[in-house]
Short mmCIF file of C-alpha atoms in Angstrom, two decimals:
data_model
loop_
_atom_site.label_atom_id
_atom_site.label_comp_id
_atom_site.label_asym_id
_atom_site.label_seq_id
_atom_site.Cartn_x
_atom_site.Cartn_y
_atom_site.Cartn_z
CA VAL A 503 45.37 -27.61 -48.92
CA CYS A 504 44.60 -30.60 -46.68
CA VAL A 505 44.47 -28.41 -43.55
CA CYS A 506 42.20 -25.91 -45.27
CA VAL A 507 39.85 -28.68 -46.44
CA CYS A 508 39.82 -30.17 -42.92
CA VAL A 509 39.00 -26.78 -41.38
CA CYS A 510 36.27 -26.21 -43.95
CA VAL A 511 34.84 -29.69 -43.37
CA CYS A 512 34.94 -29.20 -39.58
CA GLY A 513 33.26 -25.81 -39.95
CA PHE A 514 30.67 -27.35 -42.24
CA LYS A 515 30.02 -30.18 -39.75
CA ARG A 516 29.56 -27.64 -36.97
CA LYS A 517 27.15 -25.60 -39.06
CA LEU A 518 25.30 -28.76 -40.05
CA ALA A 519 25.02 -29.89 -36.42
CA HIS A 520 23.83 -26.42 -35.42
CA SER A 521 21.23 -26.32 -38.18
CA GLU A 522 20.01 -29.83 -37.25
CA LYS A 523 19.74 -28.70 -33.64
CA SER A 524 17.84 -25.59 -34.74
CA ARG A 525 15.59 -27.71 -36.93
CA ASP A 526 14.82 -30.06 -34.02
CA GLU A 527 14.11 -27.09 -31.80
CA LEU A 528 11.78 -25.61 -34.42
CA SER A 529 10.03 -28.97 -34.78
CA ARG A 530 9.44 -29.10 -31.02
CA LYS A 531 8.10 -25.56 -31.02
CA MET A 532 5.81 -26.44 -33.94
CA GLU A 533 4.45 -29.45 -32.05
CA THR A 534 3.86 -27.32 -28.98
CA LEU A 535 1.96 -24.76 -31.03
CA LYS A 536 -0.12 -27.50 -32.67
CA LYS A 537 -1.04 -28.88 -29.24
CA ARG A 538 -2.02 -25.41 -28.05
CA LEU A 539 -4.26 -24.97 -31.08
CA GLU A 540 -5.87 -28.35 -30.45
CA ASN A 541 -6.52 -27.39 -26.83
CA ARG A 542 -8.06 -24.08 -27.85
CA ARG A 543 -10.71 -25.87 -29.82
CA SER A 544 -11.84 -27.59 -26.62
CA ILE A 545 -12.40 -24.28 -24.83
CA LYS A 546 -16.11 -23.68 -24.38
CA PRO A 547 -17.69 -20.24 -24.59
CA VAL A 548 -18.68 -18.59 -21.32
CA SER A 549 -22.36 -17.87 -20.77
CA LYS A 550 -23.75 -14.57 -19.50
CA ASP A 551 -24.90 -16.31 -16.31
CA GLN A 552 -21.35 -17.51 -15.66
CA ILE A 553 -20.03 -14.00 -16.23
CA VAL A 554 -22.61 -12.57 -13.81
CA ALA A 555 -21.73 -15.24 -11.22
CA LEU A 556 -18.01 -14.55 -11.58
CA ASN A 557 -18.54 -10.80 -11.31
CA GLN A 558 -20.59 -11.39 -8.15
CA LYS A 559 -17.79 -13.51 -6.67
CA ILE A 560 -15.28 -10.78 -7.53
CA GLU A 561 -17.49 -8.20 -5.83
CA GLU A 562 -17.80 -10.41 -2.74
CA LYS A 563 -14.02 -10.82 -2.61
CA ASP A 564 -13.59 -7.05 -2.96
CA HIS A 565 -15.94 -6.50 0.00
CA GLU A 566 -14.08 -9.13 2.01
CA LEU A 567 -10.78 -7.45 1.18
CA ILE A 568 -12.12 -4.07 2.32
CA ARG A 569 -13.39 -5.67 5.55
CA LEU A 570 -10.03 -7.33 6.20
CA LYS A 571 -8.15 -4.08 5.54
CA THR A 572 -10.44 -2.27 7.98
CA GLU A 573 -9.91 -4.98 10.62
CA TYR A 574 -6.16 -4.82 10.07
CA ALA A 575 -6.13 -1.04 10.48
CA ARG A 576 -8.23 -1.32 13.67
CA ASP A 577 -5.99 -4.07 15.06
CA LEU A 578 -2.89 -2.04 14.24
CA GLU A 579 -4.35 0.99 16.01
CA HIS A 580 -5.20 -1.12 19.09
CA GLN A 581 -1.70 -2.57 19.08
CA GLN A 582 -0.19 0.93 18.98
CA GLN A 583 -2.45 2.05 21.84
CA GLU A 584 -1.43 -0.99 23.90
CA LEU A 585 2.22 -0.26 23.20
CA LYS A 586 1.78 3.35 24.33
CA LEU A 587 -0.03 2.22 27.50
CA SER A 588 2.72 -0.31 28.14
CA ARG A 589 5.37 2.41 27.79
CA ASP A 590 3.40 4.73 30.08
CA LEU A 591 3.02 1.96 32.67
CA TYR A 592 6.74 1.23 32.47
CA GLN A 593 7.55 4.92 33.02
CA GLU A 594 5.23 4.99 36.04
CA GLN A 595 6.95 1.91 37.47
CA VAL A 596 10.34 3.55 36.94
CA GLN A 597 9.15 6.70 38.75
CA LEU A 598 7.77 4.63 41.64
CA TYR A 599 11.03 2.68 41.87
CA LYS A 600 13.04 5.91 41.95
CA ALA A 601 10.73 7.38 44.61
CA ASP A 602 10.99 4.21 46.73
CA ARG A 603 14.75 4.22 46.34
CA LYS A 604 15.00 7.87 47.43
CA ALA A 605 12.73 7.18 50.41
CA MET A 606 14.85 4.17 51.41
CA GLN A 607 18.06 6.20 51.05
CA LYS A 608 16.59 8.99 53.18
CA LYS A 609 15.48 6.47 55.79
CA PHE A 610 18.96 4.91 55.75
CA VAL A 611 20.57 8.32 56.21
CA ASP A 612 18.15 9.12 59.05
CA VAL A 613 18.91 5.80 60.78
CA MET A 614 22.65 6.30 60.36
CA THR A 615 22.38 9.85 61.69
CA SER A 616 20.37 8.72 64.71
CA LEU A 617 22.95 6.01 65.44
CA LYS A 618 25.74 8.59 65.43
CA ASN A 619 23.90 10.74 67.93
#
């Protein structure tokens, strides 16, 4: 009987502690909500002029965004063209190097042949 009472008391204490914790949590949430309500009262209505001004700013930002996207696309295209030109130039240099190498090898063979004769 003593063990059962102890278990029940311990269980009750745990439930009590949990409910107190929940109550404290609810109290904090209630205070937060009260503060939010108090802050809402201080919000001032927005005038039509302010709305027009904000819409104008949004429109300006939209135009700026379009301009920046266009510039980015143009820059990207230029970068790709430069990359292609760079590759083409590299290929030309490789071809010139190969041609020079063949010419030098031919000259070497000619010199060696003339030395044998």
